JSON list of C-alpha atoms in Angstrom, two decimals:
[
{"chain": "L", "resi": 1, "resn": "MET", "atom": "CA", "xyz": [13.01, -9.40, 14.66]},
{"chain": "L", "resi": 2, "resn": "GLN", "atom": "CA", "xyz": [13.55, -9.84, 18.11]},
{"chain": "L", "resi": 3, "resn": "VAL", "atom": "CA", "xyz": [11.56, -12.69, 20.26]},
{"chain": "L", "resi": 4, "resn": "ARG", "atom": "CA", "xyz": [9.84, -10.22, 22.66]},
{"chain": "L", "resi": 5, "resn": "PRO", "atom": "CA", "xyz": [6.57, -11.15, 25.33]},
{"chain": "L", "resi": 6, "resn": "GLU", "atom": "CA", "xyz": [3.44, -12.60, 24.11]},
{"chain": "L", "resi": 7, "resn": "ALA", "atom": "CA", "xyz": [2.06, -8.80, 24.94]},
{"chain": "L", "resi": 8, "resn": "ASP", "atom": "CA", "xyz": [3.92, -6.50, 22.64]},
{"chain": "L", "resi": 9, "resn": "ALA", "atom": "CA", "xyz": [3.52, -9.14, 19.71]},
{"chain": "L", "resi": 10, "resn": "PRO", "atom": "CA", "xyz": [1.83, -7.47, 17.02]},
{"chain": "L", "resi": 11, "resn": "ARG", "atom": "CA", "xyz": [-2.06, -9.45, 16.89]},
{"chain": "L", "resi": 12, "resn": "ARG", "atom": "CA", "xyz": [-4.23, -9.35, 14.21]},
{"chain": "L", "resi": 13, "resn": "LEU", "atom": "CA", "xyz": [-8.18, -8.08, 14.75]},
{"chain": "L", "resi": 14, "resn": "ALA", "atom": "CA", "xyz": [-11.19, -9.45, 13.29]},
{"chain": "L", "resi": 15, "resn": "PRO", "atom": "CA", "xyz": [-13.99, -7.45, 12.31]},
{"chain": "L", "resi": 16, "resn": "ASP", "atom": "CA", "xyz": [-15.86, -8.18, 15.69]},
{"chain": "L", "resi": 17, "resn": "ASP", "atom": "CA", "xyz": [-13.08, -7.36, 17.72]},
{"chain": "L", "resi": 18, "resn": "PRO", "atom": "CA", "xyz": [-14.37, -5.42, 20.57]},
{"chain": "L", "resi": 19, "resn": "SER", "atom": "CA", "xyz": [-11.84, -3.43, 21.07]},
{"chain": "L", "resi": 20, "resn": "LEU", "atom": "CA", "xyz": [-12.05, -1.33, 17.53]},
{"chain": "L", "resi": 21, "resn": "PRO", "atom": "CA", "xyz": [-13.83, 1.50, 19.54]},
{"chain": "L", "resi": 22, "resn": "ASP", "atom": "CA", "xyz": [-10.42, 1.47, 21.96]},
{"chain": "L", "resi": 23, "resn": "VAL", "atom": "CA", "xyz": [-8.17, 1.49, 18.21]},
{"chain": "L", "resi": 24, "resn": "LEU", "atom": "CA", "xyz": [-10.51, 4.26, 16.81]},
{"chain": "L", "resi": 25, "resn": "ALA", "atom": "CA", "xyz": [-9.65, 6.18, 19.63]},
{"chain": "L", "resi": 26, "resn": "LEU", "atom": "CA", "xyz": [-5.78, 5.41, 19.65]},
{"chain": "L", "resi": 27, "resn": "ILE", "atom": "CA", "xyz": [-5.75, 6.72, 16.21]},
{"chain": "L", "resi": 28, "resn": "GLN", "atom": "CA", "xyz": [-7.75, 10.07, 17.25]},
{"chain": "L", "resi": 29, "resn": "GLN", "atom": "CA", "xyz": [-5.50, 10.63, 20.11]},
{"chain": "L", "resi": 30, "resn": "SER", "atom": "CA", "xyz": [-2.53, 9.68, 18.21]},
{"chain": "L", "resi": 31, "resn": "PHE", "atom": "CA", "xyz": [-3.35, 12.07, 15.37]},
{"chain": "L", "resi": 32, "resn": "ALA", "atom": "CA", "xyz": [-4.67, 14.87, 16.88]},
{"chain": "L", "resi": 33, "resn": "PHE", "atom": "CA", "xyz": [-1.40, 16.74, 16.17]},
{"chain": "L", "resi": 34, "resn": "MET", "atom": "CA", "xyz": [-1.52, 17.09, 13.23]},
{"chain": "L", "resi": 35, "resn": "ASP", "atom": "CA", "xyz": [-4.58, 19.12, 13.31]},
{"chain": "L", "resi": 36, "resn": "ALA", "atom": "CA", "xyz": [-2.54, 22.66, 13.54]},
{"chain": "L", "resi": 37, "resn": "ARG", "atom": "CA", "xyz": [-0.07, 21.25, 10.81]},
{"chain": "L", "resi": 38, "resn": "ILE", "atom": "CA", "xyz": [-1.97, 19.93, 7.89]},
{"chain": "L", "resi": 39, "resn": "ASP", "atom": "CA", "xyz": [-4.17, 20.96, 4.99]},
{"chain": "L", "resi": 40, "resn": "PRO", "atom": "CA", "xyz": [-6.37, 19.41, 4.33]},
{"chain": "L", "resi": 41, "resn": "PRO", "atom": "CA", "xyz": [-7.64, 17.94, 7.45]},
{"chain": "L", "resi": 42, "resn": "SER", "atom": "CA", "xyz": [-7.16, 14.25, 8.27]},
{"chain": "L", "resi": 43, "resn": "SER", "atom": "CA", "xyz": [-9.16, 12.10, 7.02]},
{"chain": "L", "resi": 44, "resn": "MET", "atom": "CA", "xyz": [-8.95, 10.01, 10.54]},
{"chain": "L", "resi": 45, "resn": "HIS", "atom": "CA", "xyz": [-11.59, 12.66, 11.39]},
{"chain": "L", "resi": 46, "resn": "ARG", "atom": "CA", "xyz": [-14.04, 10.50, 9.22]},
{"chain": "L", "resi": 47, "resn": "LEU", "atom": "CA", "xyz": [-12.47, 7.19, 10.49]},
{"chain": "L", "resi": 48, "resn": "ARG", "atom": "CA", "xyz": [-15.23, 5.50, 12.40]},
{"chain": "L", "resi": 49, "resn": "VAL", "atom": "CA", "xyz": [-15.48, 1.75, 14.11]},
{"chain": "L", "resi": 50, "resn": "GLU", "atom": "CA", "xyz": [-17.16, 0.48, 10.66]},
{"chain": "L", "resi": 51, "resn": "ASP", "atom": "CA", "xyz": [-14.86, 1.33, 9.22]},
{"chain": "L", "resi": 52, "resn": "LEU", "atom": "CA", "xyz": [-11.88, -0.11, 11.03]},
{"chain": "L", "resi": 53, "resn": "SER", "atom": "CA", "xyz": [-14.11, -3.08, 10.64]},
{"chain": "L", "resi": 54, "resn": "ALA", "atom": "CA", "xyz": [-14.26, -3.12, 7.02]},
{"chain": "L", "resi": 55, "resn": "SER", "atom": "CA", "xyz": [-10.24, -2.56, 7.10]},
{"chain": "L", "resi": 56, "resn": "CYS", "atom": "CA", "xyz": [-9.70, -6.08, 9.43]},
{"chain": "L", "resi": 57, "resn": "ALA", "atom": "CA", "xyz": [-11.96, -7.91, 6.81]},
{"chain": "L", "resi": 58, "resn": "THR", "atom": "CA", "xyz": [-10.64, -6.26, 4.08]},
{"chain": "L", "resi": 59, "resn": "GLY", "atom": "CA", "xyz": [-7.18, -5.94, 4.86]},
{"chain": "L", "resi": 60, "resn": "GLU", "atom": "CA", "xyz": [-5.24, -6.17, 8.35]},
{"chain": "L", "resi": 61, "resn": "VAL", "atom": "CA", "xyz": [-5.76, -4.44, 11.22]},
{"chain": "L", "resi": 62, "resn": "TRP", "atom": "CA", "xyz": [-2.37, -5.17, 13.60]},
{"chain": "L", "resi": 63, "resn": "VAL", "atom": "CA", "xyz": [-2.47, -3.59, 17.52]},
{"chain": "L", "resi": 64, "resn": "ILE", "atom": "CA", "xyz": [-0.08, -4.13, 20.59]},
{"chain": "L", "resi": 65, "resn": "GLY", "atom": "CA", "xyz": [-0.82, -4.18, 23.64]},
{"chain": "L", "resi": 66, "resn": "ALA", "atom": "CA", "xyz": [-3.67, -4.71, 26.40]},
{"chain": "L", "resi": 67, "resn": "PRO", "atom": "CA", "xyz": [-5.08, -1.55, 26.55]},
{"chain": "L", "resi": 68, "resn": "ARG", "atom": "CA", "xyz": [-4.06, -0.97, 23.07]},
{"chain": "L", "resi": 69, "resn": "ARG", "atom": "CA", "xyz": [-0.52, 0.99, 23.12]},
{"chain": "L", "resi": 70, "resn": "ALA", "atom": "CA", "xyz": [0.41, 1.13, 18.75]},
{"chain": "L", "resi": 71, "resn": "CYS", "atom": "CA", "xyz": [-2.13, 0.14, 15.88]},
{"chain": "L", "resi": 72, "resn": "VAL", "atom": "CA", "xyz": [-1.48, 0.14, 11.84]},
{"chain": "L", "resi": 73, "resn": "VAL", "atom": "CA", "xyz": [-3.51, -0.58, 8.82]},
{"chain": "L", "resi": 74, "resn": "LEU", "atom": "CA", "xyz": [-2.39, -2.57, 6.12]},
{"chain": "L", "resi": 75, "resn": "THR", "atom": "CA", "xyz": [-4.38, -2.35, 2.86]},
{"chain": "L", "resi": 76, "resn": "PRO", "atom": "CA", "xyz": [-3.69, -4.35, -0.15]},
{"chain": "L", "resi": 77, "resn": "LYS", "atom": "CA", "xyz": [-3.51, -2.84, -3.52]},
{"chain": "L", "resi": 78, "resn": "PRO", "atom": "CA", "xyz": [-2.62, -4.50, -6.47]},
{"chain": "L", "resi": 79, "resn": "ASP", "atom": "CA", "xyz": [0.76, -3.85, -6.72]},
{"chain": "L", "resi": 80, "resn": "CYS", "atom": "CA", "xyz": [1.64, -2.98, -2.75]},
{"chain": "L", "resi": 81, "resn": "LEU", "atom": "CA", "xyz": [0.66, -3.70, 0.30]},
{"chain": "L", "resi": 82, "resn": "TYR", "atom": "CA", "xyz": [-0.43, -0.43, 1.92]},
{"chain": "L", "resi": 83, "resn": "LEU", "atom": "CA", "xyz": [0.37, 1.02, 5.39]},
{"chain": "L", "resi": 84, "resn": "GLY", "atom": "CA", "xyz": [-1.82, 3.45, 7.00]},
{"chain": "L", "resi": 85, "resn": "LYS", "atom": "CA", "xyz": [-2.65, 5.02, 10.48]},
{"chain": "L", "resi": 86, "resn": "LEU", "atom": "CA", "xyz": [0.33, 3.88, 12.04]},
{"chain": "L", "resi": 87, "resn": "ALA", "atom": "CA", "xyz": [-0.66, 5.70, 15.76]},
{"chain": "L", "resi": 88, "resn": "VAL", "atom": "CA", "xyz": [0.69, 5.19, 19.08]},
{"chain": "L", "resi": 89, "resn": "ALA", "atom": "CA", "xyz": [-0.01, 6.04, 22.80]},
{"chain": "L", "resi": 90, "resn": "GLU", "atom": "CA", "xyz": [1.50, 9.11, 23.67]},
{"chain": "L", "resi": 91, "resn": "GLN", "atom": "CA", "xyz": [3.09, 7.46, 26.79]},
{"chain": "L", "resi": 92, "resn": "ALA", "atom": "CA", "xyz": [4.39, 4.26, 24.89]},
{"chain": "L", "resi": 93, "resn": "ARG", "atom": "CA", "xyz": [6.12, 6.82, 22.46]},
{"chain": "L", "resi": 94, "resn": "GLY", "atom": "CA", "xyz": [10.06, 6.18, 21.81]},
{"chain": "L", "resi": 95, "resn": "ALA", "atom": "CA", "xyz": [9.97, 2.64, 22.68]},
{"chain": "L", "resi": 96, "resn": "GLY", "atom": "CA", "xyz": [10.03, 1.42, 19.24]},
{"chain": "L", "resi": 97, "resn": "LEU", "atom": "CA", "xyz": [6.02, 0.14, 18.98]},
{"chain": "L", "resi": 98, "resn": "ALA", "atom": "CA", "xyz": [6.07, 2.17, 15.74]},
{"chain": "L", "resi": 99, "resn": "ARG", "atom": "CA", "xyz": [9.47, 0.42, 13.85]},
{"chain": "L", "resi": 100, "resn": "ARG", "atom": "CA", "xyz": [8.09, -3.14, 15.02]},
{"chain": "L", "resi": 101, "resn": "LEU", "atom": "CA", "xyz": [4.64, -2.27, 13.25]},
{"chain": "L", "resi": 102, "resn": "VAL", "atom": "CA", "xyz": [6.45, -0.97, 9.99]},
{"chain": "L", "resi": 103, "resn": "GLU", "atom": "CA", "xyz": [8.76, -4.01, 10.10]},
{"chain": "L", "resi": 104, "resn": "TRP", "atom": "CA", "xyz": [5.61, -6.52, 10.70]},
{"chain": "L", "resi": 105, "resn": "ALA", "atom": "CA", "xyz": [3.94, -4.89, 7.65]},
{"chain": "L", "resi": 106, "resn": "ALA", "atom": "CA", "xyz": [6.63, -5.63, 5.93]},
{"chain": "L", "resi": 107, "resn": "LEU", "atom": "CA", "xyz": [6.86, -8.79, 6.70]},
{"chain": "L", "resi": 108, "resn": "ARG", "atom": "CA", "xyz": [3.27, -9.40, 6.08]},
{"chain": "L", "resi": 109, "resn": "ALA", "atom": "CA", "xyz": [4.26, -7.37, 2.70]},
{"chain": "L", "resi": 110, "resn": "CYS", "atom": "CA", "xyz": [6.60, -10.01, 1.69]},
{"chain": "L", "resi": 111, "resn": "ASP", "atom": "CA", "xyz": [4.49, -13.00, 2.71]},
{"chain": "L", "resi": 112, "resn": "ARG", "atom": "CA", "xyz": [1.79, -11.98, 0.57]},
{"chain": "L", "resi": 113, "resn": "GLY", "atom": "CA", "xyz": [4.10, -11.92, -2.70]},
{"chain": "L", "resi": 114, "resn": "TYR", "atom": "CA", "xyz": [4.02, -8.03, -2.61]},
{"chain": "L", "resi": 115, "resn": "ALA", "atom": "CA", "xyz": [7.17, -6.29, -3.66]},
{"chain": "L", "resi": 116, "resn": "TRP", "atom": "CA", "xyz": [6.47, -3.13, -2.54]},
{"chain": "L", "resi": 117, "resn": "LEU", "atom": "CA", "xyz": [5.14, -1.72, 1.16]},
{"chain": "L", "resi": 118, "resn": "GLU", "atom": "CA", "xyz": [3.95, 1.41, 0.39]},
{"chain": "L", "resi": 119, "resn": "LEU", "atom": "CA", "xyz": [2.60, 4.85, 2.73]},
{"chain": "L", "resi": 120, "resn": "GLN", "atom": "CA", "xyz": [1.65, 8.33, 2.14]},
{"chain": "L", "resi": 121, "resn": "VAL", "atom": "CA", "xyz": [3.25, 11.04, 4.46]},
{"chain": "L", "resi": 122, "resn": "ARG", "atom": "CA", "xyz": [2.13, 14.76, 4.81]},
{"chain": "L", "resi": 123, "resn": "VAL", "atom": "CA", "xyz": [4.31, 17.62, 3.51]},
{"chain": "L", "resi": 124, "resn": "GLU", "atom": "CA", "xyz": [4.07, 19.12, 6.72]},
{"chain": "L", "resi": 125, "resn": "LEU", "atom": "CA", "xyz": [5.19, 16.29, 8.66]},
{"chain": "L", "resi": 126, "resn": "VAL", "atom": "CA", "xyz": [8.81, 16.73, 7.98]},
{"chain": "L", "resi": 127, "resn": "GLU", "atom": "CA", "xyz": [9.78, 14.40, 11.08]},
{"chain": "L", "resi": 128, "resn": "ASN", "atom": "CA", "xyz": [7.77, 11.43, 10.11]},
{"chain": "L", "resi": 129, "resn": "LEU", "atom": "CA", "xyz": [9.32, 11.88, 6.55]},
{"chain": "L", "resi": 130, "resn": "ARG", "atom": "CA", "xyz": [12.47, 11.63, 7.66]},
{"chain": "L", "resi": 131, "resn": "ALA", "atom": "CA", "xyz": [11.36, 8.68, 10.19]},
{"chain": "L", "resi": 132, "resn": "PHE", "atom": "CA", "xyz": [10.40, 6.62, 7.06]},
{"chain": "L", "resi": 133, "resn": "ALA", "atom": "CA", "xyz": [13.47, 7.24, 5.26]},
{"chain": "L", "resi": 134, "resn": "ALA", "atom": "CA", "xyz": [15.65, 6.22, 8.23]},
{"chain": "L", "resi": 135, "resn": "MET", "atom": "CA", "xyz": [13.54, 2.78, 8.21]},
{"chain": "L", "resi": 136, "resn": "GLY", "atom": "CA", "xyz": [14.01, 2.64, 4.13]},
{"chain": "L", "resi": 137, "resn": "PHE", "atom": "CA", "xyz": [11.23, 4.06, 2.62]},
{"chain": "L", "resi": 138, "resn": "VAL", "atom": "CA", "xyz": [12.05, 6.40, -0.79]},
{"chain": "L", "resi": 139, "resn": "GLU", "atom": "CA", "xyz": [9.77, 9.07, -1.72]},
{"chain": "L", "resi": 140, "resn": "THR", "atom": "CA", "xyz": [7.73, 8.10, -5.27]},
{"chain": "L", "resi": 141, "resn": "ALA", "atom": "CA", "xyz": [5.80, 10.68, -5.89]},
{"chain": "L", "resi": 142, "resn": "ARG", "atom": "CA", "xyz": [4.02, 13.96, -4.41]},
{"chain": "L", "resi": 143, "resn": "THR", "atom": "CA", "xyz": [0.24, 14.73, -4.91]},
{"chain": "L", "resi": 144, "resn": "ALA", "atom": "CA", "xyz": [-2.55, 16.76, -4.13]},
{"chain": "L", "resi": 145, "resn": "HIS", "atom": "CA", "xyz": [-5.49, 16.64, -2.60]},
{"chain": "L", "resi": 146, "resn": "PRO", "atom": "CA", "xyz": [-8.63, 17.70, -4.37]},
{"chain": "L", "resi": 147, "resn": "GLY", "atom": "CA", "xyz": [-8.93, 21.40, -5.08]},
{"chain": "L", "resi": 148, "resn": "PHE", "atom": "CA", "xyz": [-4.88, 21.74, -3.98]},
{"chain": "L", "resi": 149, "resn": "ASP", "atom": "CA", "xyz": [-2.38, 23.25, -6.15]},
{"chain": "L", "resi": 150, "resn": "ARG", "atom": "CA", "xyz": [0.04, 22.16, -4.49]},
{"chain": "L", "resi": 151, "resn": "PRO", "atom": "CA", "xyz": [1.27, 18.86, -2.93]},
{"chain": "L", "resi": 152, "resn": "THR", "atom": "CA", "xyz": [0.02, 17.62, 0.22]},
{"chain": "L", "resi": 153, "resn": "SER", "atom": "CA", "xyz": [1.02, 14.27, 0.42]},
{"chain": "L", "resi": 154, "resn": "VAL", "atom": "CA", "xyz": [4.14, 12.67, -0.01]},
{"chain": "L", "resi": 155, "resn": "THR", "atom": "CA", "xyz": [4.41, 8.52, -0.76]},
{"chain": "L", "resi": 156, "resn": "MET", "atom": "CA", "xyz": [6.86, 6.72, 0.04]},
{"chain": "L", "resi": 157, "resn": "ARG", "atom": "CA", "xyz": [7.64, 3.13, -0.54]},
{"chain": "L", "resi": 158, "resn": "ARG", "atom": "CA", "xyz": [10.37, -0.03, 0.47]},
{"chain": "L", "resi": 159, "resn": "ALA", "atom": "CA", "xyz": [10.74, -2.89, -1.32]},
{"chain": "L", "resi": 160, "resn": "CYS", "atom": "CA", "xyz": [10.16, -6.15, 0.09]},
{"chain": "L", "resi": 161, "resn": "GLN", "atom": "CA", "xyz": [13.01, -8.07, 0.94]},
{"chain": "L", "resi": 162, "resn": "ARG", "atom": "CA", "xyz": [13.67, -11.58, 2.08]}
]
């Protein structure tokens, strides 16, 4: 990874971090475009500050910037580190922040001894599927949310490499 200014270095949040409401707002704003495209609606609509605080305690929440320009939630699973709620502020898009957080997550997965970094993408978000494939993720499964008779989500994994 390249050396970058401290303001752009990923920073891990604690469960009581006062910026958690800002992180929630960043996720909500970043995911808003999906509302008209995905079915069922994103779990982001049920996400609360308390949930992010719990994620800080049981997993890891990382941010870039103050004010918050990008974030990611990392959740330990038995056989992988799960990457979720990757969000970048609209005015910061195109600056490589999502890629930087994905690469950071891959390092965290390796550091924690996982063989895989995993994420899920809604089937309708083909541009996200392409972007993650370009970052080394491969499709491993398609699943349906409860009540759906078609795949609604694509699971993708990337092998940890040091």
